[in-house]
Short mmCIF file of N, CA, C and O in Angstrom, two decimals:
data_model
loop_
_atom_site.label_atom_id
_atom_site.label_comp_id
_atom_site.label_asym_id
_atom_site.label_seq_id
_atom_site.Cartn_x
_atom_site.Cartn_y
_atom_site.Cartn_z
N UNK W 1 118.07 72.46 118.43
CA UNK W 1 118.55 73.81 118.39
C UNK W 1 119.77 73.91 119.31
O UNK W 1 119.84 73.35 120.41
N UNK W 2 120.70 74.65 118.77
CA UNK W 2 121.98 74.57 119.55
C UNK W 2 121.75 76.19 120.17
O UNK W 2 121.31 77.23 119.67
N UNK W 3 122.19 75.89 121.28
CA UNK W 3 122.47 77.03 122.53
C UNK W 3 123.92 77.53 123.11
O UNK W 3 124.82 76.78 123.49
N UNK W 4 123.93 78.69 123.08
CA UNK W 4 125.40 78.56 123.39
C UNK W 4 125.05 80.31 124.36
O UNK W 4 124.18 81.19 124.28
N UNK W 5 126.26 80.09 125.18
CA UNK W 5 126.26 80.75 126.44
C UNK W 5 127.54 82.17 126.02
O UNK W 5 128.72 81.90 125.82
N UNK W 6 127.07 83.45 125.96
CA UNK W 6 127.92 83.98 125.27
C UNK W 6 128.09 85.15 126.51
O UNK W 6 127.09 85.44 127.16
N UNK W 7 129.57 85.89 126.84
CA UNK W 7 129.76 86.60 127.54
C UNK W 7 128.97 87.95 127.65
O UNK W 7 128.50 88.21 126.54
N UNK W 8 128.63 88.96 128.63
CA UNK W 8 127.97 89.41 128.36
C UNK W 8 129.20 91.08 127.97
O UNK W 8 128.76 92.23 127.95
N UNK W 9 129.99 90.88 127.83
CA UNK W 9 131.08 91.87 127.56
C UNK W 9 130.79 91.58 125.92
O UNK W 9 130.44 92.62 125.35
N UNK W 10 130.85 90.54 125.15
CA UNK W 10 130.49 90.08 123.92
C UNK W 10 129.02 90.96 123.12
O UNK W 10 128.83 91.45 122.01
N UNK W 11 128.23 90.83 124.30
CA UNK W 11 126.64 91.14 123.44
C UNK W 11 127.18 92.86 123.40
O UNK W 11 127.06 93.54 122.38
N UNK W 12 127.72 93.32 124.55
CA UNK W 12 127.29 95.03 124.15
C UNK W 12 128.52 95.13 123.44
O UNK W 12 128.33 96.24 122.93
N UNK W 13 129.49 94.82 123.09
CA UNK W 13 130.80 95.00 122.03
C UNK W 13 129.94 95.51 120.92
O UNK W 13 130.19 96.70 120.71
N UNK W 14 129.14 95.09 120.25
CA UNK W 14 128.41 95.23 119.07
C UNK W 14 127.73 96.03 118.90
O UNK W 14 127.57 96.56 117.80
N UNK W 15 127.05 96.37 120.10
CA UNK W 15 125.74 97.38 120.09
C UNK W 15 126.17 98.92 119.38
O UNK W 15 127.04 99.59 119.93
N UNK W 16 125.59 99.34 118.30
CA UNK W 16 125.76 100.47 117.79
C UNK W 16 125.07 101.27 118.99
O UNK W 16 124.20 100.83 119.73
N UNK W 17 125.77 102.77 119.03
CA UNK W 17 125.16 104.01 120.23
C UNK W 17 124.17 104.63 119.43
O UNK W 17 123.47 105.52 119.91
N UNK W 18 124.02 104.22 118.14
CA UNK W 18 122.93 104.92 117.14
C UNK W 18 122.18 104.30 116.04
O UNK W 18 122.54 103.13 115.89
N UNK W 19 121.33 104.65 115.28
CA UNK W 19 120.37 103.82 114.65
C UNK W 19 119.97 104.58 113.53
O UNK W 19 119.06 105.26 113.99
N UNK W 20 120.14 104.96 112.02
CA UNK W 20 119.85 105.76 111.17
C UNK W 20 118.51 105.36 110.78
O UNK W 20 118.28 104.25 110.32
N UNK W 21 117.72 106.17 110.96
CA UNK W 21 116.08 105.42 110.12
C UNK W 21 116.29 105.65 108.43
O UNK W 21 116.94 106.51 107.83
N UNK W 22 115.28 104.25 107.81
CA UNK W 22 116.22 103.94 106.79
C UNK W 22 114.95 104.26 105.69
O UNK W 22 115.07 103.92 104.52
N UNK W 23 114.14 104.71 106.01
CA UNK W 23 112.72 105.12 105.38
C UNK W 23 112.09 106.19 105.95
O UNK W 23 112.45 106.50 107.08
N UNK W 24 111.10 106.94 105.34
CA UNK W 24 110.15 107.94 106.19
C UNK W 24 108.95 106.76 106.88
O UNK W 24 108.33 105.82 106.39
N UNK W 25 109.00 107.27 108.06
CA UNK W 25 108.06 106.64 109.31
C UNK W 25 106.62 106.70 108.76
O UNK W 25 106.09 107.56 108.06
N UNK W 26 106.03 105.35 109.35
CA UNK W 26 104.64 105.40 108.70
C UNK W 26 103.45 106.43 109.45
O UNK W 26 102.39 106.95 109.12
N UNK W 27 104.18 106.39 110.45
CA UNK W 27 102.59 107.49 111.43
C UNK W 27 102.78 108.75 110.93
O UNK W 27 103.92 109.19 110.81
N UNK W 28 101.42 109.67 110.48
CA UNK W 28 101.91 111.06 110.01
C UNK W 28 101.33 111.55 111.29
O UNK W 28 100.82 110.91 112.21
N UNK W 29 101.57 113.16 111.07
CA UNK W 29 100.91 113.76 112.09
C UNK W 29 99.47 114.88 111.61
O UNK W 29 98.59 114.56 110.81
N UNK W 30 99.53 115.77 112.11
CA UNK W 30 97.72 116.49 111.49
C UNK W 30 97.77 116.59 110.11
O UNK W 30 96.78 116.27 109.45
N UNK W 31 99.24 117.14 109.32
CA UNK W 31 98.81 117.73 107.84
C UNK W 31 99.10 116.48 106.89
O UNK W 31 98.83 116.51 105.69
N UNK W 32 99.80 115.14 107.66
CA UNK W 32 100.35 114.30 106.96
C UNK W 32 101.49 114.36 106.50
O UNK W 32 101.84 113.85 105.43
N UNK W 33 102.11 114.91 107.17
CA UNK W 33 104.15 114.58 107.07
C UNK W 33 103.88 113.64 108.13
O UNK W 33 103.18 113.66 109.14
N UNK W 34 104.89 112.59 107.42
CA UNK W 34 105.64 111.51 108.46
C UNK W 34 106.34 111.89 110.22
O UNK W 34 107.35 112.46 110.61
N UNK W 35 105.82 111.60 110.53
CA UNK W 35 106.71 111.79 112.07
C UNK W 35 108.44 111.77 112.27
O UNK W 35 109.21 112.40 113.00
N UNK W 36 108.63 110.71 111.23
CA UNK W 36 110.11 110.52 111.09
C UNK W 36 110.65 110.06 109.94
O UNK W 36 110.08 109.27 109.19
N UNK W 37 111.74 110.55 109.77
CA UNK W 37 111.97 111.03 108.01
C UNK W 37 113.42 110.06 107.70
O UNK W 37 114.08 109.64 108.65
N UNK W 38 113.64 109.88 106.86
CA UNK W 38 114.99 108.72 106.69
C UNK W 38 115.99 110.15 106.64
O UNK W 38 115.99 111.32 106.26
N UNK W 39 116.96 108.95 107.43
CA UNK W 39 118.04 110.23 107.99
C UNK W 39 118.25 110.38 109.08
O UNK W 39 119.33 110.70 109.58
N UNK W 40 117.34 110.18 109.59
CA UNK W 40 116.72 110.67 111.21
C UNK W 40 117.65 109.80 111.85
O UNK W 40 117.58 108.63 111.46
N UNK W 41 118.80 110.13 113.03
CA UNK W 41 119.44 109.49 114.03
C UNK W 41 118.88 109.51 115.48
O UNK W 41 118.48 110.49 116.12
N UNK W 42 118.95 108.13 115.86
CA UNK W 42 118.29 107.80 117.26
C UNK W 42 119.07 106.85 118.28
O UNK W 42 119.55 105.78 117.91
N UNK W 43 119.15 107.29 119.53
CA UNK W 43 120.03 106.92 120.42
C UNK W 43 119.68 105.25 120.36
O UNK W 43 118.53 105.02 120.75
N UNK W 44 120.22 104.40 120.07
CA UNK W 44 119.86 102.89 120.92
C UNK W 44 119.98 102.77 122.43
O UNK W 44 119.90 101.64 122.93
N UNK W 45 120.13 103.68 123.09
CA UNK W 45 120.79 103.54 124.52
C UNK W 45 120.13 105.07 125.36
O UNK W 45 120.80 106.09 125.23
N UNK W 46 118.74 105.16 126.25
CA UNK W 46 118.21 105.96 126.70
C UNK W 46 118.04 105.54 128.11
O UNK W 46 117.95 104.42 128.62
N UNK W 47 118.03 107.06 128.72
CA UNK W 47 118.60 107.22 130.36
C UNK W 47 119.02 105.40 130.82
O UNK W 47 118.49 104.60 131.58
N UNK W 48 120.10 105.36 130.00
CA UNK W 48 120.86 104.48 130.57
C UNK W 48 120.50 102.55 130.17
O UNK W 48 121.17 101.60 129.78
N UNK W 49 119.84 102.66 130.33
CA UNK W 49 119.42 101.21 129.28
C UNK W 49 119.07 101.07 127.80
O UNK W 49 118.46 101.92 127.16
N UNK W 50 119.71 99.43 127.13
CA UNK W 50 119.66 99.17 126.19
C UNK W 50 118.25 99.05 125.56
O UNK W 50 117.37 98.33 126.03
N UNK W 51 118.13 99.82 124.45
CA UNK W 51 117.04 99.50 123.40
C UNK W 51 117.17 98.21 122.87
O UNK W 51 117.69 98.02 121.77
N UNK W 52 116.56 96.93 123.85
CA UNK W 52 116.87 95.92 122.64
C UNK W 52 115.70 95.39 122.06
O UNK W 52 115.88 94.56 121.17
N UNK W 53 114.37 95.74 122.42
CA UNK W 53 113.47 95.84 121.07
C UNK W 53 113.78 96.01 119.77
O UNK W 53 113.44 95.20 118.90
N UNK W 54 114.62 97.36 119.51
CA UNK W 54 114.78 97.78 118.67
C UNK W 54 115.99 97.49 117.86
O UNK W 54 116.05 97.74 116.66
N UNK W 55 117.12 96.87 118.68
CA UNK W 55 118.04 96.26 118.43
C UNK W 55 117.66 94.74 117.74
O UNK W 55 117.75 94.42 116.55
N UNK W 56 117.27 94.03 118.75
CA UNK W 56 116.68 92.69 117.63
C UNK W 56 115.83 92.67 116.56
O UNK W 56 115.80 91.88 115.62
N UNK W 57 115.25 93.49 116.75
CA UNK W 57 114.41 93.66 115.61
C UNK W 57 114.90 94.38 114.29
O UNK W 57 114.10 94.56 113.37
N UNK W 58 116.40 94.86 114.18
CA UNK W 58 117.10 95.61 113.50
C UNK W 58 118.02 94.15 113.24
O UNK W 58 118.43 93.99 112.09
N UNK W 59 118.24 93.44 113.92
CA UNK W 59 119.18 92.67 113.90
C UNK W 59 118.55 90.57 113.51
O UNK W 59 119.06 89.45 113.54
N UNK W 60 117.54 91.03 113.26
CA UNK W 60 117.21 89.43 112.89
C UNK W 60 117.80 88.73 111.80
O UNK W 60 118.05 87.53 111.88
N UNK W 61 118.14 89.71 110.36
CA UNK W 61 119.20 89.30 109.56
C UNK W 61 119.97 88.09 110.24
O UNK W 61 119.92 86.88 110.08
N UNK W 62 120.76 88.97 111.12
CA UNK W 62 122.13 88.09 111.94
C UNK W 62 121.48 87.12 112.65
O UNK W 62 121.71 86.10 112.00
N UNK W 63 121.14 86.97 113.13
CA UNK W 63 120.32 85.96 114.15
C UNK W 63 120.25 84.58 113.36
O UNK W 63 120.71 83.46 113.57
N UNK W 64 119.33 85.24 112.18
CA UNK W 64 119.51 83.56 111.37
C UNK W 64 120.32 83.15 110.93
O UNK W 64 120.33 81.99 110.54
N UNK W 65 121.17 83.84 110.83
CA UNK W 65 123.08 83.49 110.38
C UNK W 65 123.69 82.47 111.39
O UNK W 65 124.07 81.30 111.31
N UNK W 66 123.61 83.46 112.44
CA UNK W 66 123.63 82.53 113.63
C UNK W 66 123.08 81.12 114.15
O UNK W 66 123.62 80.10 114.59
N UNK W 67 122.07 81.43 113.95
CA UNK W 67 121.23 80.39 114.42
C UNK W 67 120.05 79.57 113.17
O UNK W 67 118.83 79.70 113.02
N UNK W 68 120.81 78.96 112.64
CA UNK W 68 119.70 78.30 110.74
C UNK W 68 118.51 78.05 111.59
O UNK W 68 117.53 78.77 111.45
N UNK W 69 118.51 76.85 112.65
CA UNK W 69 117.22 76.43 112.52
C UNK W 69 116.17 77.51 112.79
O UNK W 69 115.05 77.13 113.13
N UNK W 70 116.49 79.16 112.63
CA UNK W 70 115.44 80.04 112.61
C UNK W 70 115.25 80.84 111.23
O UNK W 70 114.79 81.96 110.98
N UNK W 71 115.71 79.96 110.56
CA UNK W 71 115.29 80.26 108.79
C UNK W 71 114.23 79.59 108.12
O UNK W 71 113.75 79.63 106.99
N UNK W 72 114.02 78.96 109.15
CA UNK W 72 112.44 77.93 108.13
C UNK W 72 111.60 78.94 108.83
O UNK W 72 110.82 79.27 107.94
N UNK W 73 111.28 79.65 109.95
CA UNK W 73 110.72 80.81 110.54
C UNK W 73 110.48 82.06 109.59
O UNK W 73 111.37 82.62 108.95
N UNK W 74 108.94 82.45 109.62
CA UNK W 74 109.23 83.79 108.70
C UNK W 74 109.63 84.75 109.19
O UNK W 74 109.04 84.64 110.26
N UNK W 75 110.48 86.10 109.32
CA UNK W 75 110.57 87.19 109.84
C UNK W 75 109.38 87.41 110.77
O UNK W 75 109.47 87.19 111.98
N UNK W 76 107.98 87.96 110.02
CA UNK W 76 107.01 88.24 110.79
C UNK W 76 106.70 87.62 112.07
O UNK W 76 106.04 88.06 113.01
N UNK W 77 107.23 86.62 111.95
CA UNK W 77 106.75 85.47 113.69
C UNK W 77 107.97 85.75 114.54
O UNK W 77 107.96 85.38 115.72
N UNK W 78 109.24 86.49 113.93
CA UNK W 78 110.14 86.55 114.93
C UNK W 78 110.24 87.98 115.46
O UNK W 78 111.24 88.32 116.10
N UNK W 79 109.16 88.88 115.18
CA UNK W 79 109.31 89.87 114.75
C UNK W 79 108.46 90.08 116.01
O UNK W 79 108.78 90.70 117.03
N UNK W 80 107.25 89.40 115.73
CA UNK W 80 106.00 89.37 116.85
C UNK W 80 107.02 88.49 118.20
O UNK W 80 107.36 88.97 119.29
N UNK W 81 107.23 87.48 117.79
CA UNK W 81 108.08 87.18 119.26
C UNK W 81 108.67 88.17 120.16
O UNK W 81 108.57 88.08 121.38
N UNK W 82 109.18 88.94 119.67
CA UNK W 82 109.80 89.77 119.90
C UNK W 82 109.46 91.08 120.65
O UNK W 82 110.03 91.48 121.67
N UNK W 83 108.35 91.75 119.93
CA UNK W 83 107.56 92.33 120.91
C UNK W 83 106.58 91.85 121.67
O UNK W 83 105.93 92.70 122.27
N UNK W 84 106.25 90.61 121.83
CA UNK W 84 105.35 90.09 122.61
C UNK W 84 106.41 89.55 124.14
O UNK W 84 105.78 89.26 125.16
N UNK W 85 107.73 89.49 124.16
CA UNK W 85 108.43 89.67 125.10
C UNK W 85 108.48 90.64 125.27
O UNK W 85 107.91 90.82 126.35
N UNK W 86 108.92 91.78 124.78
CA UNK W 86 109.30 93.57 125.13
C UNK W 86 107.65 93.39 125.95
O UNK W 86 107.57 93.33 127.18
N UNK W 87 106.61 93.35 125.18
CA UNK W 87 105.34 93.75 126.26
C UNK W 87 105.09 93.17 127.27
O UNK W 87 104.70 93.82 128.25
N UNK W 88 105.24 91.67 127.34
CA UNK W 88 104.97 90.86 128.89
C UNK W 88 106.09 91.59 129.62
O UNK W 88 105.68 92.48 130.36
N UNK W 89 107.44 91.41 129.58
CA UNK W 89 108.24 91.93 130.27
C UNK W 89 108.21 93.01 130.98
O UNK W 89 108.63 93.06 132.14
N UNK W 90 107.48 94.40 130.09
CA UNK W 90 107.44 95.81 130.67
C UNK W 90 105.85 95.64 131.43
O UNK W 90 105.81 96.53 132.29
N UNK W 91 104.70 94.95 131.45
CA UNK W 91 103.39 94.36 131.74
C UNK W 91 104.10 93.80 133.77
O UNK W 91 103.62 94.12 134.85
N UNK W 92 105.26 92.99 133.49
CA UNK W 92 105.85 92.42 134.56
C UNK W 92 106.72 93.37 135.27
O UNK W 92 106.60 93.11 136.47
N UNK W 93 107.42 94.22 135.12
CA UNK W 93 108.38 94.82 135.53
C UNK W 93 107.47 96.37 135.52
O UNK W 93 108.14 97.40 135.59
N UNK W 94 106.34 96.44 135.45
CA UNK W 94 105.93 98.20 135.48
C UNK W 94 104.36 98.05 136.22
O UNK W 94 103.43 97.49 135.64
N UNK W 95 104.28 98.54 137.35
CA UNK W 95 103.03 98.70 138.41
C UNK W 95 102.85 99.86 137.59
O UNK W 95 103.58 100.71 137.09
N UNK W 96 101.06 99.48 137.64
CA UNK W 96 99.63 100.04 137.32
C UNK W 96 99.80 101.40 138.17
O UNK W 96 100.76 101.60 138.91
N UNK W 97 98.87 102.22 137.98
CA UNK W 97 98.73 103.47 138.82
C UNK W 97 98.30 103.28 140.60
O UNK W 97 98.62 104.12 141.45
N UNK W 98 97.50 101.96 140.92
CA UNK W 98 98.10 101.50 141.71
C UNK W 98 99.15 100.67 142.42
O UNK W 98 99.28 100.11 143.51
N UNK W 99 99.62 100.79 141.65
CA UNK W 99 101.09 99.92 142.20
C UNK W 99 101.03 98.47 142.03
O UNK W 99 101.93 97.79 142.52
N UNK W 100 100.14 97.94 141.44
CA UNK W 100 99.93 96.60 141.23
C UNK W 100 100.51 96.04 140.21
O UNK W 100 100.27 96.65 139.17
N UNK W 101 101.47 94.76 140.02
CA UNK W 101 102.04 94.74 138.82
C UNK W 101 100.76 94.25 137.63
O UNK W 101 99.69 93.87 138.10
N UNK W 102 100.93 94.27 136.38
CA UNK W 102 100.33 93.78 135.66
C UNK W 102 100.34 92.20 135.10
O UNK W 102 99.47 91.77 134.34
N UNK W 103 101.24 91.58 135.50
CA UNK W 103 101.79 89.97 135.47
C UNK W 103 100.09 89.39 134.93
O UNK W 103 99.00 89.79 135.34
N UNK W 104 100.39 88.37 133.95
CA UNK W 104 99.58 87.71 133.36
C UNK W 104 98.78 86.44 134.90
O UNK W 104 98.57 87.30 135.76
N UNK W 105 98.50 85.62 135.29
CA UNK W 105 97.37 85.18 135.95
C UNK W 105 98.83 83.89 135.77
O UNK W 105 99.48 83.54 136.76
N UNK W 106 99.04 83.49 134.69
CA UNK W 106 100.13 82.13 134.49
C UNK W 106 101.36 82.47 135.45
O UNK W 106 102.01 81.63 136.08
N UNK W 107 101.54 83.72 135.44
CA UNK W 107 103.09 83.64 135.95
C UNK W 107 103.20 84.10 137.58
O UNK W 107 104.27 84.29 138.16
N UNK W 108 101.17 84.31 138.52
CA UNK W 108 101.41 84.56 139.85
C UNK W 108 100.64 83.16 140.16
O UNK W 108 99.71 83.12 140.97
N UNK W 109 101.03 82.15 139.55
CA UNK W 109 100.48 80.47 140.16
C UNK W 109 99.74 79.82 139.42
O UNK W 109 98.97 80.00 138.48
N UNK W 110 100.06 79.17 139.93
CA UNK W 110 98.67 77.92 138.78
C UNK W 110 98.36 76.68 139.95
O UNK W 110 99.09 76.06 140.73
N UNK W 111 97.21 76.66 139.71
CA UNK W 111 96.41 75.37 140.65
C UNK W 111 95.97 73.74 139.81
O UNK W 111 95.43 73.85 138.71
N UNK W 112 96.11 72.89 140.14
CA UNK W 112 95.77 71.92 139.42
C UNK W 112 94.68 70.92 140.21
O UNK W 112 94.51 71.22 141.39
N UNK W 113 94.12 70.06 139.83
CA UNK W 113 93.67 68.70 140.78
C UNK W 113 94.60 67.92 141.21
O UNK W 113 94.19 66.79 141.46
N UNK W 114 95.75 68.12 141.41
CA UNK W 114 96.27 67.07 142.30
C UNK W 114 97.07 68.30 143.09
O UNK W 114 97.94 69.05 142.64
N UNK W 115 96.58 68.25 144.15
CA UNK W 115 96.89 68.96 145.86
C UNK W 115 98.39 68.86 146.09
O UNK W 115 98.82 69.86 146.67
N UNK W 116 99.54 67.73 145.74
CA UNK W 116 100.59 68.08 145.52
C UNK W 116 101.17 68.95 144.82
O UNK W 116 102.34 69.21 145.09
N UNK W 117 100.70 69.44 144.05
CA UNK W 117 101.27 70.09 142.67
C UNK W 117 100.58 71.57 142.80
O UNK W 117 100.79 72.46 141.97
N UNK W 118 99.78 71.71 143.85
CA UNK W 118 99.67 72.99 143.91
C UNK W 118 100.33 74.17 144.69
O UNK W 118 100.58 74.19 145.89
N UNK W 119 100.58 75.25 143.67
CA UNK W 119 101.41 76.48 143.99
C UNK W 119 100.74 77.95 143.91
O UNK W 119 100.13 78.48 142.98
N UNK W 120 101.12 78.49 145.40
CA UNK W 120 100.35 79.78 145.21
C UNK W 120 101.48 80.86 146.07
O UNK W 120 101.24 82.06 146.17
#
C-alpha cells in the first residue's frame, strides 16, 4: 500500500461547509415522519471542528480512486472502520462523569512474561 504525506492546507481545501441529505432519514419520530428529509442542509463544520465522520464516510467513493488497493474492500468494512475510529477516539479523548477517560485496557499498558518488556 502506498502512503503519501499530504499538506494539511490540501485536506481542508476540499472540505465542503455543507452537506445536502440525499434521501429521507431512516429514524422516524412518534407519528412516523422521518427526522430528516432529502433537502435538508447540514453544517460539516460545528462549534469549530471538522465533521470528519461524516466527511469520510461521504467521501469513500474518492478514497478508492485514490487509493485501489482499497477496492478489493467492501464499502461496509470501510464504513465500520470508520466509525469504529470516530468511537475509540471520542471513548479516548472524552472523561466519564467522573472524569475518568474511557481508553480501552490495550492502550493504558500491556504486561507480558518477560519483565523486560513490561510497560505500565
Amino acid at each position: 500500500m502506498i502512503v503519501s504525506i499530504v499538506p494539511v492546507e490540501e485536506i481542508y481545501r476540499n472540505i465542503p461547509l455543507t452537506r445536502v441529505q440525499t434521501r429521507d432519514g431512516r429514524k422516524k419520530d412518534e407519528s412516523g415522519n422521518p427526522l430528516t428529509r432529502k433537502g435538508d442542509v447540514f453544517s460539516n463544520i460545528e462549534g469549530g471542528y471538522v465533521q470528519w465522520q461524516t466527511i469520510q464516510l461521504a467521501d469513500l467513493k474518492n478514497t478508492k480512486k485514490l487509493f485501489p488497493d482499497y477496492k478489493v474492500l467492501d464499502s461496509q468494512v470501510l464504513q465500520d472502520v470508520v466509525n469504529r475510529v470516530e468511537t475509540s477516539f471520542s471513548n479516548f479523548t472524552t472523561p466519564d462523569k467522573n472524569g475518568n477517560r474511557r481508553a480501552s485496557q490495550d492502550s493504558k499498558g500491556f504486561t507480558t512474561t518477560n519483565p523486560s518488556l513490561t510497560l505500565n
